[in-house]
């Protein structure tokens, strides 16, 4: 599936995935675009200082503008980015965002990162976003993702290890994990929580 086929405007749209979390609230998964700047900034501001530090390696209330620009610059080829939006809230805030960035269109390995707003921890948002990104990345010819994680970020380490990730390097306070996309997708297919995972797989199977 070409990245541009997933582009749409507004909070939700035809090419998006609408499903539900473990607690039943409706959620929309869609690609990130430049018009999402305010939603992204508000989502980062709603992260706890601890979560911002673990995600950006800094406790600043907002990252520098160049970081925001980089997170929004998703072209569907070098940079895949998906966000989750809470449809049960009239403001339709961002719940979390996941990214895969690679240096050139032929690269089979991309840098993986994910952030979920604290209010939505434990509801399966991370698994939904990760499954979506993995399927998109696989369709774009990638076979592995690399993730740099702080040693102290035990929750993130446990999460990616559940998907089969292994440590391949260390650098100061961070560990580099390598995740095989096909293996991770097989593990996610076997999961039943959140139930919305089935909707994610069905969406990508339906557009092939």
PDB file of C-alpha atoms in Angstrom:
ATOM      1  CA  UNK A   1       0.000   0.000   0.000  1.00  0.00           C
ATOM      2  CA  UNK A   2       1.454   3.363  -0.985  1.00  0.00           C
ATOM      3  CA  UNK A   3       1.656   5.856   1.847  1.00  0.00           C
ATOM      4  CA  UNK A   4      -0.218   8.577  -0.003  1.00  0.00           C
ATOM      5  CA  UNK A   5      -3.315   6.352  -0.315  1.00  0.00           C
ATOM      6  CA  UNK A   6      -3.822   6.795   3.425  1.00  0.00           C
ATOM      7  CA  UNK A   7      -3.967  10.588   3.399  1.00  0.00           C
ATOM      8  CA  UNK A   8      -7.208  12.338   4.348  1.00  0.00           C
ATOM      9  CA  UNK A   9      -8.465  15.487   6.052  1.00  0.00           C
ATOM     10  CA  UNK A  10     -10.297  16.074   9.301  1.00  0.00           C
ATOM     11  CA  UNK A  11     -10.525  14.093  12.494  1.00  0.00           C
ATOM     12  CA  UNK A  12     -11.554  10.911  10.647  1.00  0.00           C
ATOM     13  CA  UNK A  13     -12.103   9.886   7.073  1.00  0.00           C
ATOM     14  CA  UNK A  14     -12.586   7.046   4.619  1.00  0.00           C
ATOM     15  CA  UNK A  15      -9.046   5.689   4.743  1.00  0.00           C
ATOM     16  CA  UNK A  16      -8.861   5.800   8.529  1.00  0.00           C
ATOM     17  CA  UNK A  17      -9.501   2.947  10.950  1.00  0.00           C
ATOM     18  CA  UNK A  18     -12.326   3.432  13.436  1.00  0.00           C
ATOM     19  CA  UNK A  19     -12.446   0.946  16.288  1.00  0.00           C
ATOM     20  CA  UNK A  20     -12.786   0.739  20.090  1.00  0.00           C
ATOM     21  CA  UNK A  21     -10.441   0.484  23.046  1.00  0.00           C
ATOM     22  CA  UNK A  22     -10.576  -2.048  25.877  1.00  0.00           C
ATOM     23  CA  UNK A  23     -12.936   0.249  27.823  1.00  0.00           C
ATOM     24  CA  UNK A  24     -15.306   0.586  24.847  1.00  0.00           C
ATOM     25  CA  UNK A  25     -14.544   4.180  23.863  1.00  0.00           C
ATOM     26  CA  UNK A  26     -14.389   4.837  20.092  1.00  0.00           C
ATOM     27  CA  UNK A  27     -11.010   5.679  18.606  1.00  0.00           C
ATOM     28  CA  UNK A  28      -9.841   6.727  15.162  1.00  0.00           C
ATOM     29  CA  UNK A  29      -6.423   5.737  13.822  1.00  0.00           C
ATOM     30  CA  UNK A  30      -5.117   7.831  10.944  1.00  0.00           C
ATOM     31  CA  UNK A  31      -1.995   9.144   9.290  1.00  0.00           C
ATOM     32  CA  UNK A  32      -0.412  12.315  10.656  1.00  0.00           C
ATOM     33  CA  UNK A  33      -0.277  15.455   8.523  1.00  0.00           C
ATOM     34  CA  UNK A  34       0.963  19.039   8.841  1.00  0.00           C
ATOM     35  CA  UNK A  35      -2.489  20.270   9.880  1.00  0.00           C
ATOM     36  CA  UNK A  36      -2.124  18.249  13.093  1.00  0.00           C
ATOM     37  CA  UNK A  37       0.416  20.630  14.622  1.00  0.00           C
ATOM     38  CA  UNK A  38      -1.894  22.014  17.313  1.00  0.00           C
ATOM     39  CA  UNK A  39      -3.248  18.578  18.205  1.00  0.00           C
ATOM     40  CA  UNK A  40       0.311  17.258  18.467  1.00  0.00           C
ATOM     41  CA  UNK A  41       1.491  20.142  20.642  1.00  0.00           C
ATOM     42  CA  UNK A  42      -1.501  19.756  22.954  1.00  0.00           C
ATOM     43  CA  UNK A  43      -0.888  16.027  23.236  1.00  0.00           C
ATOM     44  CA  UNK A  44       2.766  16.519  24.176  1.00  0.00           C
ATOM     45  CA  UNK A  45       1.787  19.163  26.750  1.00  0.00           C
ATOM     46  CA  UNK A  46      -0.608  16.644  28.330  1.00  0.00           C
ATOM     47  CA  UNK A  47       2.188  14.140  28.851  1.00  0.00           C
ATOM     48  CA  UNK A  48       3.505  13.987  32.390  1.00  0.00           C
ATOM     49  CA  UNK A  49       7.060  15.331  32.871  1.00  0.00           C
ATOM     50  CA  UNK A  50       8.204  11.739  33.367  1.00  0.00           C
ATOM     51  CA  UNK A  51       6.572  10.575  30.114  1.00  0.00           C
ATOM     52  CA  UNK A  52       8.041  13.516  28.170  1.00  0.00           C
ATOM     53  CA  UNK A  53      11.482  12.679  29.514  1.00  0.00           C
ATOM     54  CA  UNK A  54      11.190   9.004  28.570  1.00  0.00           C
ATOM     55  CA  UNK A  55       9.872   9.851  25.082  1.00  0.00           C
ATOM     56  CA  UNK A  56      12.060  12.856  24.171  1.00  0.00           C
ATOM     57  CA  UNK A  57      14.931  12.365  26.663  1.00  0.00           C
ATOM     58  CA  UNK A  58      13.928  15.781  28.024  1.00  0.00           C
ATOM     59  CA  UNK A  59      11.389  17.007  30.566  1.00  0.00           C
ATOM     60  CA  UNK A  60      10.692  20.259  28.704  1.00  0.00           C
ATOM     61  CA  UNK A  61       6.958  21.005  28.378  1.00  0.00           C
ATOM     62  CA  UNK A  62       7.318  21.079  24.609  1.00  0.00           C
ATOM     63  CA  UNK A  63      10.141  19.975  22.276  1.00  0.00           C
ATOM     64  CA  UNK A  64      11.890  22.573  20.079  1.00  0.00           C
ATOM     65  CA  UNK A  65      10.044  23.640  16.935  1.00  0.00           C
ATOM     66  CA  UNK A  66      12.411  21.625  14.728  1.00  0.00           C
ATOM     67  CA  UNK A  67      11.382  18.446  16.553  1.00  0.00           C
ATOM     68  CA  UNK A  68       7.683  19.255  16.065  1.00  0.00           C
ATOM     69  CA  UNK A  69       8.309  19.918  12.365  1.00  0.00           C
ATOM     70  CA  UNK A  70      10.127  16.612  12.004  1.00  0.00           C
ATOM     71  CA  UNK A  71       7.306  14.707  13.720  1.00  0.00           C
ATOM     72  CA  UNK A  72       4.733  16.280  11.394  1.00  0.00           C
ATOM     73  CA  UNK A  73       6.729  15.817   8.195  1.00  0.00           C
ATOM     74  CA  UNK A  74       5.299  12.384   7.353  1.00  0.00           C
ATOM     75  CA  UNK A  75       5.460  11.674   3.623  1.00  0.00           C
ATOM     76  CA  UNK A  76       4.314   8.048   3.756  1.00  0.00           C
ATOM     77  CA  UNK A  77       7.647   6.833   2.335  1.00  0.00           C
ATOM     78  CA  UNK A  78      10.625   8.002   4.389  1.00  0.00           C
ATOM     79  CA  UNK A  79       8.442   8.834   7.371  1.00  0.00           C
ATOM     80  CA  UNK A  80       5.347   6.883   8.379  1.00  0.00           C
ATOM     81  CA  UNK A  81       3.316   8.385  11.202  1.00  0.00           C
ATOM     82  CA  UNK A  82      -0.052   7.378  12.670  1.00  0.00           C
ATOM     83  CA  UNK A  83      -2.057   8.985  15.435  1.00  0.00           C
ATOM     84  CA  UNK A  84      -4.942   7.827  17.611  1.00  0.00           C
ATOM     85  CA  UNK A  85      -7.809  10.263  18.260  1.00  0.00           C
ATOM     86  CA  UNK A  86     -10.339   9.981  21.080  1.00  0.00           C
ATOM     87  CA  UNK A  87     -13.755  10.181  19.413  1.00  0.00           C
ATOM     88  CA  UNK A  88     -15.576  10.052  22.750  1.00  0.00           C
ATOM     89  CA  UNK A  89     -14.254  13.531  23.611  1.00  0.00           C
ATOM     90  CA  UNK A  90     -15.869  16.497  21.756  1.00  0.00           C
ATOM     91  CA  UNK A  91     -12.396  18.051  21.403  1.00  0.00           C
ATOM     92  CA  UNK A  92     -11.150  14.860  19.697  1.00  0.00           C
ATOM     93  CA  UNK A  93      -7.693  15.053  21.312  1.00  0.00           C
ATOM     94  CA  UNK A  94      -4.677  12.999  20.299  1.00  0.00           C
ATOM     95  CA  UNK A  95      -4.232   9.882  22.397  1.00  0.00           C
ATOM     96  CA  UNK A  96      -0.873   8.862  21.010  1.00  0.00           C
ATOM     97  CA  UNK A  97       1.378   8.877  17.958  1.00  0.00           C
ATOM     98  CA  UNK A  98       3.737   6.320  16.437  1.00  0.00           C
ATOM     99  CA  UNK A  99       6.528   6.888  13.898  1.00  0.00           C
ATOM    100  CA  UNK A 100       8.866   4.981  11.586  1.00  0.00           C
ATOM    101  CA  UNK A 101      11.627   6.993   9.879  1.00  0.00           C
ATOM    102  CA  UNK A 102      14.177   5.674   7.396  1.00  0.00           C
ATOM    103  CA  UNK A 103      17.030   7.359   5.485  1.00  0.00           C
ATOM    104  CA  UNK A 104      15.976   6.391   1.936  1.00  0.00           C
ATOM    105  CA  UNK A 105      13.053   4.692   0.158  1.00  0.00           C
ATOM    106  CA  UNK A 106      14.953   1.419  -0.255  1.00  0.00           C
ATOM    107  CA  UNK A 107      15.987   1.081   3.393  1.00  0.00           C
ATOM    108  CA  UNK A 108      14.434  -1.964   5.041  1.00  0.00           C
ATOM    109  CA  UNK A 109      15.081  -0.733   8.591  1.00  0.00           C
ATOM    110  CA  UNK A 110      13.391   2.336  10.088  1.00  0.00           C
ATOM    111  CA  UNK A 111      13.670   4.132  13.428  1.00  0.00           C
ATOM    112  CA  UNK A 112      10.629   3.363  15.582  1.00  0.00           C
ATOM    113  CA  UNK A 113       9.162   5.617  18.274  1.00  0.00           C
ATOM    114  CA  UNK A 114       5.845   5.803  20.089  1.00  0.00           C
ATOM    115  CA  UNK A 115       4.221   8.070  22.650  1.00  0.00           C
ATOM    116  CA  UNK A 116       0.870   7.675  24.416  1.00  0.00           C
ATOM    117  CA  UNK A 117      -0.713  10.412  26.562  1.00  0.00           C
ATOM    118  CA  UNK A 118      -0.771   9.350  30.219  1.00  0.00           C
ATOM    119  CA  UNK A 119      -4.574   9.515  30.470  1.00  0.00           C
ATOM    120  CA  UNK A 120      -4.778   6.662  27.965  1.00  0.00           C
ATOM    121  CA  UNK A 121      -2.146   4.319  29.388  1.00  0.00           C
ATOM    122  CA  UNK A 122      -3.264   0.736  29.903  1.00  0.00           C
ATOM    123  CA  UNK A 123      -6.092   0.833  27.332  1.00  0.00           C
ATOM    124  CA  UNK A 124      -4.274  -0.784  24.408  1.00  0.00           C
ATOM    125  CA  UNK A 125      -3.590   2.429  22.468  1.00  0.00           C
ATOM    126  CA  UNK A 126       0.081   1.529  22.073  1.00  0.00           C
ATOM    127  CA  UNK A 127      -0.681  -1.924  20.689  1.00  0.00           C
ATOM    128  CA  UNK A 128      -3.226  -0.542  18.208  1.00  0.00           C
ATOM    129  CA  UNK A 129      -0.812   2.114  16.955  1.00  0.00           C
ATOM    130  CA  UNK A 130       2.108  -0.303  16.783  1.00  0.00           C
ATOM    131  CA  UNK A 131       0.134  -2.893  14.817  1.00  0.00           C
ATOM    132  CA  UNK A 132      -0.988  -0.182  12.398  1.00  0.00           C
ATOM    133  CA  UNK A 133       2.539   1.109  11.881  1.00  0.00           C
ATOM    134  CA  UNK A 134       3.994  -2.390  11.469  1.00  0.00           C
ATOM    135  CA  UNK A 135       1.453  -3.268   8.789  1.00  0.00           C
ATOM    136  CA  UNK A 136       2.077   0.016   6.969  1.00  0.00           C
ATOM    137  CA  UNK A 137       5.859  -0.451   7.192  1.00  0.00           C
ATOM    138  CA  UNK A 138       5.641  -4.031   5.934  1.00  0.00           C
ATOM    139  CA  UNK A 139       3.576  -2.884   2.958  1.00  0.00           C
ATOM    140  CA  UNK A 140       6.288  -0.296   2.218  1.00  0.00           C
ATOM    141  CA  UNK A 141       8.988  -2.980   2.049  1.00  0.00           C
ATOM    142  CA  UNK A 142      10.507  -2.657   5.518  1.00  0.00           C
ATOM    143  CA  UNK A 143      11.411  -5.771   7.486  1.00  0.00           C
ATOM    144  CA  UNK A 144      12.829  -4.421  10.768  1.00  0.00           C
ATOM    145  CA  UNK A 145      12.386  -1.454  13.089  1.00  0.00           C
ATOM    146  CA  UNK A 146      15.063  -0.038  15.395  1.00  0.00           C
ATOM    147  CA  UNK A 147      14.198   1.608  18.712  1.00  0.00           C
ATOM    148  CA  UNK A 148      16.430   3.579  21.077  1.00  0.00           C
ATOM    149  CA  UNK A 149      15.128   3.317  24.627  1.00  0.00           C
ATOM    150  CA  UNK A 150      16.425   4.660  27.922  1.00  0.00           C
ATOM    151  CA  UNK A 151      17.625   1.934  30.307  1.00  0.00           C
ATOM    152  CA  UNK A 152      15.152   3.191  32.907  1.00  0.00           C
ATOM    153  CA  UNK A 153      12.136   3.008  30.604  1.00  0.00           C
ATOM    154  CA  UNK A 154      11.060  -0.422  31.820  1.00  0.00           C
ATOM    155  CA  UNK A 155       7.523  -0.175  30.405  1.00  0.00           C
ATOM    156  CA  UNK A 156       8.788   0.502  26.864  1.00  0.00           C
ATOM    157  CA  UNK A 157      11.390  -2.255  27.127  1.00  0.00           C
ATOM    158  CA  UNK A 158       8.820  -4.794  28.295  1.00  0.00           C
ATOM    159  CA  UNK A 159       6.465  -3.698  25.507  1.00  0.00           C
ATOM    160  CA  UNK A 160       8.901  -4.153  22.635  1.00  0.00           C
ATOM    161  CA  UNK A 161      10.372  -7.345  24.109  1.00  0.00           C
ATOM    162  CA  UNK A 162       6.850  -8.804  24.079  1.00  0.00           C
ATOM    163  CA  UNK A 163       6.961  -8.212  20.332  1.00  0.00           C
ATOM    164  CA  UNK A 164      10.216 -10.135  19.984  1.00  0.00           C
ATOM    165  CA  UNK A 165      12.652  -7.210  19.995  1.00  0.00           C
ATOM    166  CA  UNK A 166      16.261  -7.898  20.962  1.00  0.00           C
ATOM    167  CA  UNK A 167      19.075  -5.617  22.138  1.00  0.00           C
ATOM    168  CA  UNK A 168      21.676  -5.022  19.429  1.00  0.00           C
ATOM    169  CA  UNK A 169      23.691  -2.123  20.910  1.00  0.00           C
ATOM    170  CA  UNK A 170      23.995   0.317  23.810  1.00  0.00           C
ATOM    171  CA  UNK A 171      25.052   3.940  23.908  1.00  0.00           C
ATOM    172  CA  UNK A 172      25.355   5.737  27.248  1.00  0.00           C
ATOM    173  CA  UNK A 173      21.917   5.731  28.909  1.00  0.00           C
ATOM    174  CA  UNK A 174      20.140   4.108  25.946  1.00  0.00           C
ATOM    175  CA  UNK A 175      19.698   0.633  24.525  1.00  0.00           C
ATOM    176  CA  UNK A 176      19.075  -0.056  20.847  1.00  0.00           C
ATOM    177  CA  UNK A 177      16.516  -2.746  20.112  1.00  0.00           C
ATOM    178  CA  UNK A 178      15.874  -4.395  16.758  1.00  0.00           C
ATOM    179  CA  UNK A 179      12.354  -5.602  16.006  1.00  0.00           C
ATOM    180  CA  UNK A 180      11.500  -8.030  13.194  1.00  0.00           C
ATOM    181  CA  UNK A 181       8.239  -6.813  11.665  1.00  0.00           C
ATOM    182  CA  UNK A 182       6.883 -10.192  10.521  1.00  0.00           C
ATOM    183  CA  UNK A 183       7.499 -11.790  13.916  1.00  0.00           C
ATOM    184  CA  UNK A 184       5.955  -8.866  15.786  1.00  0.00           C
ATOM    185  CA  UNK A 185       2.837  -8.991  13.602  1.00  0.00           C
ATOM    186  CA  UNK A 186       2.452 -12.721  14.222  1.00  0.00           C
ATOM    187  CA  UNK A 187       2.574 -12.063  17.975  1.00  0.00           C
ATOM    188  CA  UNK A 188       0.050  -9.225  17.734  1.00  0.00           C
ATOM    189  CA  UNK A 189      -2.317 -11.362  15.631  1.00  0.00           C
ATOM    190  CA  UNK A 190      -2.416 -13.829  18.488  1.00  0.00           C
ATOM    191  CA  UNK A 191      -3.483 -11.168  21.007  1.00  0.00           C
ATOM    192  CA  UNK A 192      -7.131 -10.593  21.891  1.00  0.00           C
ATOM    193  CA  UNK A 193      -6.726  -7.282  23.763  1.00  0.00           C
ATOM    194  CA  UNK A 194      -7.600  -4.733  22.734  1.00  0.00           C
ATOM    195  CA  UNK A 195     -10.337  -6.258  20.553  1.00  0.00           C
ATOM    196  CA  UNK A 196      -9.723  -3.432  18.058  1.00  0.00           C
ATOM    197  CA  UNK A 197      -6.559  -5.183  16.851  1.00  0.00           C
ATOM    198  CA  UNK A 198      -8.768  -7.326  14.620  1.00  0.00           C
ATOM    199  CA  UNK A 199     -10.097  -4.145  12.970  1.00  0.00           C
ATOM    200  CA  UNK A 200      -6.552  -2.968  12.259  1.00  0.00           C
ATOM    201  CA  UNK A 201      -5.572  -6.217  10.545  1.00  0.00           C
ATOM    202  CA  UNK A 202      -8.859  -6.325   8.638  1.00  0.00           C
ATOM    203  CA  UNK A 203      -8.316  -2.757   7.361  1.00  0.00           C
ATOM    204  CA  UNK A 204      -4.925  -3.526   5.843  1.00  0.00           C
ATOM    205  CA  UNK A 205      -6.061  -6.840   4.406  1.00  0.00           C
ATOM    206  CA  UNK A 206      -9.007  -5.038   2.805  1.00  0.00           C
ATOM    207  CA  UNK A 207      -6.922  -2.383   1.011  1.00  0.00           C
ATOM    208  CA  UNK A 208      -4.337  -4.723  -0.495  1.00  0.00           C
TER     209      UNK A 208
END
